[in-house]
mmCIF file with all atom_site columns, C-alpha atoms in Angstrom:
data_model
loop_
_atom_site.group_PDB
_atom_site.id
_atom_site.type_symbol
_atom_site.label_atom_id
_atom_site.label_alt_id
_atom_site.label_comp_id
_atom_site.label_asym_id
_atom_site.label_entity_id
_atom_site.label_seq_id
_atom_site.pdbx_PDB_ins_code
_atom_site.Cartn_x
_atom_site.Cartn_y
_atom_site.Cartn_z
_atom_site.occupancy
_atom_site.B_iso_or_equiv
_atom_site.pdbx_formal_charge
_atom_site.auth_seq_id
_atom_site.auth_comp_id
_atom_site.auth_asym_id
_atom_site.auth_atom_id
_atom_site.pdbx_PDB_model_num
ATOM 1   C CA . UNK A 1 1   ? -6.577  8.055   30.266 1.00 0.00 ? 147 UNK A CA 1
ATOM 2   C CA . UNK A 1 2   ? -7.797  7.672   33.677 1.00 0.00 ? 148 UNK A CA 1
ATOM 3   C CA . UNK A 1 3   ? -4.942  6.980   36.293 1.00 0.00 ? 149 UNK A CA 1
ATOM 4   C CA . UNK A 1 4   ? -5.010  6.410   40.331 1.00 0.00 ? 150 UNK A CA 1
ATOM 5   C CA . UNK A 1 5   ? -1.920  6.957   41.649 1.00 0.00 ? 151 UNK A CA 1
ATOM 6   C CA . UNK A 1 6   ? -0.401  6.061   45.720 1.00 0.00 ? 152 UNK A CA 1
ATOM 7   C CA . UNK A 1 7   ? 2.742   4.562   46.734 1.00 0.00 ? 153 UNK A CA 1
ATOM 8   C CA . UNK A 1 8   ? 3.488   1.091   46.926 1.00 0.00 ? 154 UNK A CA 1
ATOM 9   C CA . UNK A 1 9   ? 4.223   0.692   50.335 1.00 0.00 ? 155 UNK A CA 1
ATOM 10  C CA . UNK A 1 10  ? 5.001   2.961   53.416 1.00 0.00 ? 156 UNK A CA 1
ATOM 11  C CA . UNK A 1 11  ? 6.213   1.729   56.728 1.00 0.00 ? 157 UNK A CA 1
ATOM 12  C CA . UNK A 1 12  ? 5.558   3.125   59.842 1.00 0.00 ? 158 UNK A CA 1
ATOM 13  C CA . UNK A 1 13  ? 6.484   2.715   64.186 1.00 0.00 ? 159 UNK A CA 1
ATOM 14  C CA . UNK A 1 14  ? 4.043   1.574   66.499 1.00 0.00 ? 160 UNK A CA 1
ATOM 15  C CA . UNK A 1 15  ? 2.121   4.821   67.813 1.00 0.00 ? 161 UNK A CA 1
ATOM 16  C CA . UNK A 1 16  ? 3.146   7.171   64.688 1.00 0.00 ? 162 UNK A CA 1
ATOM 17  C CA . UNK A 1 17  ? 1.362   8.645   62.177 1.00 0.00 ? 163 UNK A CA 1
ATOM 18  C CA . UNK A 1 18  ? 1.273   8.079   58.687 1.00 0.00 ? 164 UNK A CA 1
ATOM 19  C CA . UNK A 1 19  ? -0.257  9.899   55.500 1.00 0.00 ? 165 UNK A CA 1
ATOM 20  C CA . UNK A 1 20  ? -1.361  7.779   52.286 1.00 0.00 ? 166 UNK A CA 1
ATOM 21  C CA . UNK A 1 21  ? -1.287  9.969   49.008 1.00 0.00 ? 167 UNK A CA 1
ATOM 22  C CA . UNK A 1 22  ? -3.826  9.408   46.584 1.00 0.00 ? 168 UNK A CA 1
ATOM 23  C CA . UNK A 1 23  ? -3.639  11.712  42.990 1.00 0.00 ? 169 UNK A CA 1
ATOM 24  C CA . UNK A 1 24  ? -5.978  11.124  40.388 1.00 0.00 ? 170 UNK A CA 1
ATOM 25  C CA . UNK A 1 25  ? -6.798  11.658  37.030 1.00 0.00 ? 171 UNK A CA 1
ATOM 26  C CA . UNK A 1 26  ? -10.504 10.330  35.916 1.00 0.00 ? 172 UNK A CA 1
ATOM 27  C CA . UNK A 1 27  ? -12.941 11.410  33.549 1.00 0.00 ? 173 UNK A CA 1
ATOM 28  C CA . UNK A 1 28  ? -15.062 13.644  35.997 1.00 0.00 ? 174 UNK A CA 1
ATOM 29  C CA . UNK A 1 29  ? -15.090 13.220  39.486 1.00 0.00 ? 175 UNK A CA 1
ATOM 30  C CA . UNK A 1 30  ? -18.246 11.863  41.745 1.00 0.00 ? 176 UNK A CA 1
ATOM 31  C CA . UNK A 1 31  ? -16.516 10.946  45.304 1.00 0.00 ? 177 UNK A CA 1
ATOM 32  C CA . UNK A 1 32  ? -13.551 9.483   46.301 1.00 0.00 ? 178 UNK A CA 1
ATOM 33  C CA . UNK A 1 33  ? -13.269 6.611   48.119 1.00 0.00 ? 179 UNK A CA 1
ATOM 34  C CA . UNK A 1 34  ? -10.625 4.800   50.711 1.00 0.00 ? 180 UNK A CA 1
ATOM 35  C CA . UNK A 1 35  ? -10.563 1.314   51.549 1.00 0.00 ? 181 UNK A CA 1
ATOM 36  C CA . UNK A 1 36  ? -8.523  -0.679  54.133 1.00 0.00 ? 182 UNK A CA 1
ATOM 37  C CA . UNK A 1 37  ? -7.487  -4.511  53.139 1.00 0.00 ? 183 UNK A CA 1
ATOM 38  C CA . UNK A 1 38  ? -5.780  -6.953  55.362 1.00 0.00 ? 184 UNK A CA 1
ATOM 39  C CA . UNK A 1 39  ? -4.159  -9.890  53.605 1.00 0.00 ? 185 UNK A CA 1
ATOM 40  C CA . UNK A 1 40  ? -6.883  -12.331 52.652 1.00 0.00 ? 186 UNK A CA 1
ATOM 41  C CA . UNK A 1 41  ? -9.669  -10.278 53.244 1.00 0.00 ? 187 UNK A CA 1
ATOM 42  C CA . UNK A 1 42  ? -12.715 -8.549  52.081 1.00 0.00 ? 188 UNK A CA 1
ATOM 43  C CA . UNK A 1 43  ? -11.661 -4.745  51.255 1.00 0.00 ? 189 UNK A CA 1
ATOM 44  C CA . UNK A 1 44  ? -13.392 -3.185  53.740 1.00 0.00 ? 190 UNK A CA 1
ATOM 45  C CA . UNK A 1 45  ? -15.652 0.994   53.694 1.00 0.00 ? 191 UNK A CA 1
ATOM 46  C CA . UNK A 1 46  ? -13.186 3.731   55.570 1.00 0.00 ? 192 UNK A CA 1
ATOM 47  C CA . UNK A 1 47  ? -14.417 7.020   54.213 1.00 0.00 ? 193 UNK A CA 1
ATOM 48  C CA . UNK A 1 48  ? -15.710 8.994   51.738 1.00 0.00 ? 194 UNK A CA 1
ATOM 49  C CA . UNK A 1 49  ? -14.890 12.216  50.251 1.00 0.00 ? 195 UNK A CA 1
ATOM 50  C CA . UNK A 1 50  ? -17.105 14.408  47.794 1.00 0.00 ? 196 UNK A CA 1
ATOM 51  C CA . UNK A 1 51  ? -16.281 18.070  48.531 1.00 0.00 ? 197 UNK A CA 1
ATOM 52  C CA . UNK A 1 52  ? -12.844 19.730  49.436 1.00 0.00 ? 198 UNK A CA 1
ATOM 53  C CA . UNK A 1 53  ? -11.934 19.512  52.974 1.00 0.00 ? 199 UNK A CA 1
ATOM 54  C CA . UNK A 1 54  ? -11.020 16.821  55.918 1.00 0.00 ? 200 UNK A CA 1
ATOM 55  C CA . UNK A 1 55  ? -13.467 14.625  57.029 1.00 0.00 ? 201 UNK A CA 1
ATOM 56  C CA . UNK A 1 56  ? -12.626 12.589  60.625 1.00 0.00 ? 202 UNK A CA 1
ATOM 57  C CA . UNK A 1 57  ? -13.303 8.923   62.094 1.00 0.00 ? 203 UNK A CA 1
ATOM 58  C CA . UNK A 1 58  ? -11.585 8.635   65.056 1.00 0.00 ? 204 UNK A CA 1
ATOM 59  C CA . UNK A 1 59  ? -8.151  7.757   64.624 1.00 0.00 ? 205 UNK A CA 1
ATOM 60  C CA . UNK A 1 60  ? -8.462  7.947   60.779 1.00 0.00 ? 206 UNK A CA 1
ATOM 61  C CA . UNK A 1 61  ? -8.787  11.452  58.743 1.00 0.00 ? 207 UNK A CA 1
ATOM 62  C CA . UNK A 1 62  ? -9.508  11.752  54.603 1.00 0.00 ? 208 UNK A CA 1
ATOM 63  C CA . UNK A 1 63  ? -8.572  14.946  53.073 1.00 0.00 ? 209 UNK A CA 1
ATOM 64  C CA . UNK A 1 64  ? -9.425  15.251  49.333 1.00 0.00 ? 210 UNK A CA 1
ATOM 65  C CA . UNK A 1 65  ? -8.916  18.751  47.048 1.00 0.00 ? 211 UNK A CA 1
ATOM 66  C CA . UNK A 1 66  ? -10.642 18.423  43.699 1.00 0.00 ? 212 UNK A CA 1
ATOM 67  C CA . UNK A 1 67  ? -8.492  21.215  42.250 1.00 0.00 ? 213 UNK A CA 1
ATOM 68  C CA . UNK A 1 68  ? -5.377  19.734  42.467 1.00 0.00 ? 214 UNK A CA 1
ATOM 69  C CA . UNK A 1 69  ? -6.934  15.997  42.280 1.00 0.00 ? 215 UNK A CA 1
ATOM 70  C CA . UNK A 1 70  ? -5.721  14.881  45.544 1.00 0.00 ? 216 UNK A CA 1
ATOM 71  C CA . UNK A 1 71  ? -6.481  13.326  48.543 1.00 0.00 ? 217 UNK A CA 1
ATOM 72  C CA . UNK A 1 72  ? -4.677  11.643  51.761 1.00 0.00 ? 218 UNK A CA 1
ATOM 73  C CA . UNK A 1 73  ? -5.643  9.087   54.294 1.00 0.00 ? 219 UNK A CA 1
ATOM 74  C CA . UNK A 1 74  ? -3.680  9.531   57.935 1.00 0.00 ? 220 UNK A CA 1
ATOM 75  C CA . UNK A 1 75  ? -3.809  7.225   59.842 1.00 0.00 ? 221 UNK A CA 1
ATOM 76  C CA . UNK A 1 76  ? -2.809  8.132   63.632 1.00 0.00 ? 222 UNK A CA 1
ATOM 77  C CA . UNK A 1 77  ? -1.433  6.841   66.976 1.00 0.00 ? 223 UNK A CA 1
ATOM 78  C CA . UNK A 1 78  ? -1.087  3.853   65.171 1.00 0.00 ? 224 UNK A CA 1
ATOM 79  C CA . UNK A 1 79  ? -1.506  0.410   66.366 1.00 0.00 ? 225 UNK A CA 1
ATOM 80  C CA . UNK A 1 80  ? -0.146  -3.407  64.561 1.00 0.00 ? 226 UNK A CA 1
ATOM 81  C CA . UNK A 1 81  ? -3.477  -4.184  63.213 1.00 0.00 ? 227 UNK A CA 1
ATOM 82  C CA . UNK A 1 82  ? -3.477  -1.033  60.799 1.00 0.00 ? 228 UNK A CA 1
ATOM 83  C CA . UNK A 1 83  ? -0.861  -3.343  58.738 1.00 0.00 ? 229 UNK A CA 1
ATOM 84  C CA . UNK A 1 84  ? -2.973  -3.328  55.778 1.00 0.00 ? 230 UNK A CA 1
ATOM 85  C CA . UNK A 1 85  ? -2.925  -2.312  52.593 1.00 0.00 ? 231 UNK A CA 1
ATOM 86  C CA . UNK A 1 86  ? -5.075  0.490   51.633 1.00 0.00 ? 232 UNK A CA 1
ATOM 87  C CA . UNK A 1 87  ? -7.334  1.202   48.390 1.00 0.00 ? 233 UNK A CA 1
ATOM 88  C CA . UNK A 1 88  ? -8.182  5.135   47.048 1.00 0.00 ? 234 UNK A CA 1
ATOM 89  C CA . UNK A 1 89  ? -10.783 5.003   44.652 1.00 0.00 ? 235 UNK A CA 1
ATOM 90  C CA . UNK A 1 90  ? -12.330 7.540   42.423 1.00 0.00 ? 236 UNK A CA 1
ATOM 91  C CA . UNK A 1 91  ? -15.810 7.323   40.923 1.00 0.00 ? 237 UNK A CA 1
ATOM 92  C CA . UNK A 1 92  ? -16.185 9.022   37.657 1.00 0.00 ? 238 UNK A CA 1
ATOM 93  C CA . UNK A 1 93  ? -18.529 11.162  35.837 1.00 0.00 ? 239 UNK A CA 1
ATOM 94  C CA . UNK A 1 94  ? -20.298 7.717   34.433 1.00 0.00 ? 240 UNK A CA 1
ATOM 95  C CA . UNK A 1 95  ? -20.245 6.521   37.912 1.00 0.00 ? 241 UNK A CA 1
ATOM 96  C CA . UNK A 1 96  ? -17.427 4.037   37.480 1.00 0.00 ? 242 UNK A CA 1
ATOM 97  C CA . UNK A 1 97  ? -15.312 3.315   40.345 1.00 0.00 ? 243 UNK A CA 1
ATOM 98  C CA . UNK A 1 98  ? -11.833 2.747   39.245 1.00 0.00 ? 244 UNK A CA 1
ATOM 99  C CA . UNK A 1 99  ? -9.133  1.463   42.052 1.00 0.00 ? 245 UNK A CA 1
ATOM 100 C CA . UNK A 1 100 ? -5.523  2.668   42.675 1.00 0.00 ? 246 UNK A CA 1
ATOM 101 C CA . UNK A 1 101 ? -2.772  -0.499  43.174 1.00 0.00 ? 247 UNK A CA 1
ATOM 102 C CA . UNK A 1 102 ? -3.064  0.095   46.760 1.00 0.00 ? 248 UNK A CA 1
ATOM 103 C CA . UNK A 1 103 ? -0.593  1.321   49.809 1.00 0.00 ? 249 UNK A CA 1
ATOM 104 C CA . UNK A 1 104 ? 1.195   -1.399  51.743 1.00 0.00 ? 250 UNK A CA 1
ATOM 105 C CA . UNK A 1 105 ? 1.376   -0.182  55.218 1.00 0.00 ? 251 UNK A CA 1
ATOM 106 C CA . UNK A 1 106 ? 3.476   -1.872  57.616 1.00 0.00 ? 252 UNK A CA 1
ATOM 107 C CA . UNK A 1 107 ? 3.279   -1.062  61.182 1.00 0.00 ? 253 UNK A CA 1
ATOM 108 C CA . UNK A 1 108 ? 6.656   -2.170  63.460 1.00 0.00 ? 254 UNK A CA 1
ATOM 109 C CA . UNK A 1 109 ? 7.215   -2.494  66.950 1.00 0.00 ? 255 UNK A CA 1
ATOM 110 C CA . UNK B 2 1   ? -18.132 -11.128 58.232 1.00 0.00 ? 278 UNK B CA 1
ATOM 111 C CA . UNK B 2 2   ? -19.199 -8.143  55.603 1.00 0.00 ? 279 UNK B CA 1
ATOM 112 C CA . UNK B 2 3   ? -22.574 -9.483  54.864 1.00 0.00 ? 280 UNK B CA 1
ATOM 113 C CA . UNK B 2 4   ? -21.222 -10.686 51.393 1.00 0.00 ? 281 UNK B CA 1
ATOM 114 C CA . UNK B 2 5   ? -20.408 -14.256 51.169 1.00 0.00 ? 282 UNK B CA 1
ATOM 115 C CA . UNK B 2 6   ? -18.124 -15.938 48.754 1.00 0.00 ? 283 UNK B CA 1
ATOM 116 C CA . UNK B 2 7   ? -17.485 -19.747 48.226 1.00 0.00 ? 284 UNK B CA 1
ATOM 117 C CA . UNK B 2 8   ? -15.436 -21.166 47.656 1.00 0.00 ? 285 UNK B CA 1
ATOM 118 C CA . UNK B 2 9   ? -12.177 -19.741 49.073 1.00 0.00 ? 286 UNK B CA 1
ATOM 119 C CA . UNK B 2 10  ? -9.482  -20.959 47.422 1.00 0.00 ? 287 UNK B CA 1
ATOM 120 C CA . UNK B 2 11  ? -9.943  -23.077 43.986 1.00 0.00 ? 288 UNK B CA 1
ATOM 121 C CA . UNK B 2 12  ? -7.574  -24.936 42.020 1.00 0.00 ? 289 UNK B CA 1
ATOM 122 C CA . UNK B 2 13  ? -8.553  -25.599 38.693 1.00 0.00 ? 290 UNK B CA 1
ATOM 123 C CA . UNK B 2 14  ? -6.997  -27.184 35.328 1.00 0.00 ? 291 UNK B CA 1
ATOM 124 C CA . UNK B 2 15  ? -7.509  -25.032 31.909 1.00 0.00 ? 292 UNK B CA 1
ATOM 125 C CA . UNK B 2 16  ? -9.991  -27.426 30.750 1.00 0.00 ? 293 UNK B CA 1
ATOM 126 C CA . UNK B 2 17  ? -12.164 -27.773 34.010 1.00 0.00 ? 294 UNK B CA 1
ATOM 127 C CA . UNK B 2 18  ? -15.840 -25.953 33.898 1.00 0.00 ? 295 UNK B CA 1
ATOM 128 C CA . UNK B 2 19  ? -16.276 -24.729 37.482 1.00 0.00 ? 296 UNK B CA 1
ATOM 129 C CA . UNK B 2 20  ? -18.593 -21.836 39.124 1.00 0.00 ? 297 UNK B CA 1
ATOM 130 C CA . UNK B 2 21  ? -17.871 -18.891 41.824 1.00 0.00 ? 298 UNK B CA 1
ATOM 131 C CA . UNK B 2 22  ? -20.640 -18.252 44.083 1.00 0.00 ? 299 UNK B CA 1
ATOM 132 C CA . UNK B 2 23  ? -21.675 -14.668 46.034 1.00 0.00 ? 300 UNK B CA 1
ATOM 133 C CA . UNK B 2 24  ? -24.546 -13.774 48.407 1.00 0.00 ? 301 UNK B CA 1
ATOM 134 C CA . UNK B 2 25  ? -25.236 -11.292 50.163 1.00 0.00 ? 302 UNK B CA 1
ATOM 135 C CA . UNK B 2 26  ? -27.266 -10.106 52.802 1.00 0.00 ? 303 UNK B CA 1
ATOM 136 C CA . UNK B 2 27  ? -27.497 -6.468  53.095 1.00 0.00 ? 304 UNK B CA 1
ATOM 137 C CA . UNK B 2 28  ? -30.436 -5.726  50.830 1.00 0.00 ? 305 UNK B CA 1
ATOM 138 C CA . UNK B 2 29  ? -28.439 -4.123  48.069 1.00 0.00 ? 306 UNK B CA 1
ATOM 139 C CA . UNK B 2 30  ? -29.422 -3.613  44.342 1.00 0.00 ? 307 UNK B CA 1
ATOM 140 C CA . UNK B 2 31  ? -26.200 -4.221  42.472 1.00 0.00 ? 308 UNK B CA 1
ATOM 141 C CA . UNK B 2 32  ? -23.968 -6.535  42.514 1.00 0.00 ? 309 UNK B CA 1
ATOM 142 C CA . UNK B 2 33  ? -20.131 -6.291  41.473 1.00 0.00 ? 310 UNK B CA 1
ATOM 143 C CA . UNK B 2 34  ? -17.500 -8.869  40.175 1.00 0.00 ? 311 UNK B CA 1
ATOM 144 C CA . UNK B 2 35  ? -13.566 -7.594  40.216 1.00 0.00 ? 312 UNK B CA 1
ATOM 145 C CA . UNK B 2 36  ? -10.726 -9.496  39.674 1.00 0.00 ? 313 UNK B CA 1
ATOM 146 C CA . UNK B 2 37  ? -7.578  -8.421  41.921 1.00 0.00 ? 314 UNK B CA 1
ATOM 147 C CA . UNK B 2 38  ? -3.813  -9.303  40.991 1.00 0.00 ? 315 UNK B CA 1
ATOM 148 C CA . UNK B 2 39  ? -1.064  -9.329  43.025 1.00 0.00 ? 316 UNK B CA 1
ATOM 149 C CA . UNK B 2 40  ? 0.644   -5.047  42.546 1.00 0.00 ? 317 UNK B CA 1
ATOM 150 C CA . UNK B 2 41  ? -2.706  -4.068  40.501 1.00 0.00 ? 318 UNK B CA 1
ATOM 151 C CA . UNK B 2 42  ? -5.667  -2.030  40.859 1.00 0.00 ? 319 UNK B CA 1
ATOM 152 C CA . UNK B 2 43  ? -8.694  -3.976  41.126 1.00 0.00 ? 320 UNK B CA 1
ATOM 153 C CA . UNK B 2 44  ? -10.346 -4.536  37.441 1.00 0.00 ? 321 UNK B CA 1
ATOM 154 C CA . UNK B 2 45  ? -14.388 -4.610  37.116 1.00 0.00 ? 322 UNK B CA 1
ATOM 155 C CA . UNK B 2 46  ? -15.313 -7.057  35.510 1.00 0.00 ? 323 UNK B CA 1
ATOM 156 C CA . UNK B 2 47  ? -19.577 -7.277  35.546 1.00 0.00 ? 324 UNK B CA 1
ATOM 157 C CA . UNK B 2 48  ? -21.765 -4.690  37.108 1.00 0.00 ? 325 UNK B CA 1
ATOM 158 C CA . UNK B 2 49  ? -25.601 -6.345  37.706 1.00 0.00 ? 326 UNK B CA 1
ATOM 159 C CA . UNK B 2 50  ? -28.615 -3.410  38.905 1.00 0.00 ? 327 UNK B CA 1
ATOM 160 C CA . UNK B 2 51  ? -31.716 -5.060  39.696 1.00 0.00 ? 328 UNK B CA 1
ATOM 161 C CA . UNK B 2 52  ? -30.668 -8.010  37.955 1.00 0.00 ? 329 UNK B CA 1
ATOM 162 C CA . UNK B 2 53  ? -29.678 -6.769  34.411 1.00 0.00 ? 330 UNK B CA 1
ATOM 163 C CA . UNK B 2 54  ? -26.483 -6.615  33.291 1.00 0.00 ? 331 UNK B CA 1
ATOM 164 C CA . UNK B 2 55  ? -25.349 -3.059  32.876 1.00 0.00 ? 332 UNK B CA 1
ATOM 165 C CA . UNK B 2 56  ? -21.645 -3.627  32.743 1.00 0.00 ? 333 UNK B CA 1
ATOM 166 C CA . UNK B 2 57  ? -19.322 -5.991  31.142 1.00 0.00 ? 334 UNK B CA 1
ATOM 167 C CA . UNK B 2 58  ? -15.728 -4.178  30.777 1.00 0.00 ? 335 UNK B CA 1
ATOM 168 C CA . UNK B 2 59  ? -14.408 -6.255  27.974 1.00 0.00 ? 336 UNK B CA 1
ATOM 169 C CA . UNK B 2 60  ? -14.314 -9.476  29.855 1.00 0.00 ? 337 UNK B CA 1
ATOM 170 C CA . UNK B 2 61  ? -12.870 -12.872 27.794 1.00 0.00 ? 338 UNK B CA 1
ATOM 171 C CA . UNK B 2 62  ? -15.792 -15.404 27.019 1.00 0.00 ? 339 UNK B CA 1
ATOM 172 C CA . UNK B 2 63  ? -14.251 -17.846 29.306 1.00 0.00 ? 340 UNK B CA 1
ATOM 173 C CA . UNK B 2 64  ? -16.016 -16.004 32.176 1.00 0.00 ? 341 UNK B CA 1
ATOM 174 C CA . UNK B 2 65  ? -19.868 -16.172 31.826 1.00 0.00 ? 342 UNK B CA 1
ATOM 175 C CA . UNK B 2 66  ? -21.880 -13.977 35.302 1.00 0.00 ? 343 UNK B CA 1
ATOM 176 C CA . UNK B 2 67  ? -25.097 -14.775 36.256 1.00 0.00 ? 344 UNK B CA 1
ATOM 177 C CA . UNK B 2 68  ? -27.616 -13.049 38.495 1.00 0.00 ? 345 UNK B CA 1
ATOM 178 C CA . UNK B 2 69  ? -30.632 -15.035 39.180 1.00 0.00 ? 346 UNK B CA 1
ATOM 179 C CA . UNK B 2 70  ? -31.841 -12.531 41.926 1.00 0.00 ? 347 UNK B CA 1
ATOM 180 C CA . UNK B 2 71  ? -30.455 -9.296  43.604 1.00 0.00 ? 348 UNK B CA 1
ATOM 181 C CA . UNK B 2 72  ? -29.315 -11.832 46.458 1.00 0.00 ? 349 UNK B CA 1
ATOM 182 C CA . UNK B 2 73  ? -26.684 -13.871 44.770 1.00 0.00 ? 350 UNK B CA 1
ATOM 183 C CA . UNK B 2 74  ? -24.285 -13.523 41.952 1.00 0.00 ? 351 UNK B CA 1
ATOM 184 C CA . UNK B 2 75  ? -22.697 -16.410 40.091 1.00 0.00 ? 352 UNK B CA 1
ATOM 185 C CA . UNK B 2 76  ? -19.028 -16.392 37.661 1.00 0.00 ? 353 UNK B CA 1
ATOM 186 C CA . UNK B 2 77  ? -19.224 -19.455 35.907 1.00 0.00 ? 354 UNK B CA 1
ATOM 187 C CA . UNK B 2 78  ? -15.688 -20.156 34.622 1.00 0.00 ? 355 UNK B CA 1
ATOM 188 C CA . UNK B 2 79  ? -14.275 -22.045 31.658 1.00 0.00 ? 356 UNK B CA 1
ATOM 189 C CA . UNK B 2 80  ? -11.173 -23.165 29.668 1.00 0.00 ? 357 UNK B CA 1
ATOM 190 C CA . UNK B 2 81  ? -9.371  -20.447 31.731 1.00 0.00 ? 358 UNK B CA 1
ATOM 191 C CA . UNK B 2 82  ? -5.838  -19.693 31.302 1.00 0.00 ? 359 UNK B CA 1
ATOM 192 C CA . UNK B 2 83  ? -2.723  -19.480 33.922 1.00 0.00 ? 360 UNK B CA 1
ATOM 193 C CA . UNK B 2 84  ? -2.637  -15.802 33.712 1.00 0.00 ? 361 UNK B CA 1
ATOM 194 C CA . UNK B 2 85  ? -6.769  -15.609 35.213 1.00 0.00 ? 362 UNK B CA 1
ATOM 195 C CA . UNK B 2 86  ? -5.190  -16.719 38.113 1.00 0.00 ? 363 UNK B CA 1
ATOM 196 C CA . UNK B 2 87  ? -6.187  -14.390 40.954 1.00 0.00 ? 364 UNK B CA 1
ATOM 197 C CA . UNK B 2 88  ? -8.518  -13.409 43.618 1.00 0.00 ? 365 UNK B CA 1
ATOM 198 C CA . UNK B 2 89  ? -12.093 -12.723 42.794 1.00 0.00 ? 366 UNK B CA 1
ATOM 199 C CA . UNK B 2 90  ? -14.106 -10.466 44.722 1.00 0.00 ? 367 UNK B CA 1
ATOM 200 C CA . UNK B 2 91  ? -17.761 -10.018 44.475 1.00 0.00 ? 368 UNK B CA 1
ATOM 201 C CA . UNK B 2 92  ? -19.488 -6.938  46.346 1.00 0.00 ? 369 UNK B CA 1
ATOM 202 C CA . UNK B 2 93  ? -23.033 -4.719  46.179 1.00 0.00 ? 370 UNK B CA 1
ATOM 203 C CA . UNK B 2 94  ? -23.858 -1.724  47.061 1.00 0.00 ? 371 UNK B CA 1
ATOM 204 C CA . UNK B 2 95  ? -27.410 0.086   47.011 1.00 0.00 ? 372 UNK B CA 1
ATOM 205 C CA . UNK B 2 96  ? -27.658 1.378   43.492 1.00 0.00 ? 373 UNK B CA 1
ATOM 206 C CA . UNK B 2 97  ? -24.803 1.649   41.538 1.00 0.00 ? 374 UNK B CA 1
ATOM 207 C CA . UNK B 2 98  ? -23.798 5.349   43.304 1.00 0.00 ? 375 UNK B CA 1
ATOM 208 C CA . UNK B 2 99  ? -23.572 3.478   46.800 1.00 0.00 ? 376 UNK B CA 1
ATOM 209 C CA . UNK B 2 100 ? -20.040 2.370   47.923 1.00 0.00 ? 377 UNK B CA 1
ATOM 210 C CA . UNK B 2 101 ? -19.376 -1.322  47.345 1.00 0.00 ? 378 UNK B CA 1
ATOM 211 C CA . UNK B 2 102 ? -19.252 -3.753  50.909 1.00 0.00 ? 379 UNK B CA 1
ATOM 212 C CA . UNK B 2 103 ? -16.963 -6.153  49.214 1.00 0.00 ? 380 UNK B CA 1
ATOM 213 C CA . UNK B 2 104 ? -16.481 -10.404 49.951 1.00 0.00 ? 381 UNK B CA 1
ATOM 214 C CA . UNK B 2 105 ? -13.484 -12.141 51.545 1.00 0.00 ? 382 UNK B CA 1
ATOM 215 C CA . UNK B 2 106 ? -13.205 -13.320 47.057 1.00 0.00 ? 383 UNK B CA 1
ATOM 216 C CA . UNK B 2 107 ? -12.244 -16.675 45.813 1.00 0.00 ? 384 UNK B CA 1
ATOM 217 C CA . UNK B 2 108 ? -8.290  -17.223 46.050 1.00 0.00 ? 385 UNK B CA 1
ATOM 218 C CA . UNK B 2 109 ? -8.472  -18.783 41.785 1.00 0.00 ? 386 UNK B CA 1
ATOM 219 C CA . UNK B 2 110 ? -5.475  -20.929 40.801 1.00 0.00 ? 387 UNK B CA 1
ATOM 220 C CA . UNK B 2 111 ? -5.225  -22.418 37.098 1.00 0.00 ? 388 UNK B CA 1
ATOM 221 C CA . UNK B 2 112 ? -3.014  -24.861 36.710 1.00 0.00 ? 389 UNK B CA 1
#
C-alpha cells in the first residue's frame, strides 16, 4: 500500500535548527512535495523535490533520495512563527498526491 | 490571502440540514481539488475537477455531491451528513493536475 511517513511532532529553541523526516512508500514516484500549515490556515507551497539532491530557499533546505525513499525539510536559525505543522507529500506514478499526517513543530523561547 | 477563497469558515450543521461549501479562486488554474483534513490524519482527496470534468472521485459517500460550474469556482454540496464528516475542508487548484496545489484557508465543518 502506499504510506507517508514523519513524526508527529518535534520541538525546537528559538534560533536552532531542526530536520523533518519524510519516508515514503507510493506506487511510483513523480516529485515530492513539502508544505508548511499554521493552525487555521491554508497549507501553504515550500518546495519541491524531483531528483536526488538538496535544493535551498533561504532559511529552509529539502533534501529528497529516491533510492532510499527519503527526504528532509530543515528548517534553520529558527524564529516563533515557524510553529507550524508541516505536510511531505508524494505524487505518484498516476499523478496522485497523497499527504503524510504532518510534523508539529513547536518553536520555544 | 492564497488566491483561493473559501466560505464559509466555520459551519455548524444538523445531520438532516442540506447546506453547500463554496471555493474560488483567482490564479488562473485548471483543476480544482476538494480534501477533507482530520485532526492526526493525512489529508484525504476527495474530487479532482480538470477543465471542468470530473476526473476523480476517491470513493466519496453520496452525502457529498461537487460541482464545478467553471474552472473559477468549485462547489461541495452537503447532505444528511454524519458526526464523524466533521472536519476541515480544503479546496485548492493548481495548473493541470501535475502543478502543485495553492490550497484555501477550508471550511472548519461541524455536524451536530
Amino acid at each position: 500500500g502506499q504510506n507517508i511517513d514523519q513524526p508527529t511532532e518535534m520541538t525546537a529553541t528559538e534560533g536552532a535548527i531542526v530536520q523533518i523526516n519524510c519516508t515514503y512508500q507510493t506506487s511510483g514516484f513523480n516529485g515530492l512535495f513539502w508544505y508548511q500549515q499554521h493552525a487555521g490556515e491554508a497549507p501553504t507551497f515550500l518546495s519541491y523535490n524531483v531528483l536526488d539532491g538538496l535544493e535551498e530557499k533561504g532559511r529552509f533546505s529539502s533534501f529528497l533520495s529516491r533510492s532510499k525513499g527519503y527526504s528532509y525539510l530543515l528548517l534553520k536559525e529558527l524564529q516563533m512563527k515557524d510553529s507550524a505543522s508541516y505536510l511531505c507529500a508524494v505524487r505518484d506514478s498516476w499523478g496522485k498526491l497523497q499527504f503524510g499526517a504532518g510534523t508539529q513543530v513547536v518553536v520555544t523561547p | 490571502e492564497t488566491g483561493v477563497t473559501q466560505t464559509p469558515r466555520h459551519l455548524v450543521m444538523g445531520m438532516t440540514n442540506k447546506k453547500s461549501l463554496k471555493c474560488e479562486q483567482h490564479l488562473g488554474h485548471n483543476a480544482m481539488y476538494w480534501y477533507k483534513q482530520s485532526a492526526k490524519k493525512p489529508l484525504e482527496l476527495m474530487f479532482v475537477y480538470s477543465l471542468e470534468e470530473r476526473v476523480e472521485n476517491n470513493s466519496v459517500p453520496s452525502r457529498f455531491s461537487p460541482e464545478c460550474p467553471n474552472s473559477s469556482h468549485l462547489f461541495l454540496h452537503l447532505h444528511t451528513l454524519q458526526p464523524e464528516d466533521s472536519a476541515l475542508y480544503l479546496c485548492a487548484s493548481s495548473q493541470d493536475e501535475t502543478g502543485h496545489p495553492t490550497f484555501g484557508s477550508g471550511t472548519r465543518l461541524t455536524v451536530v
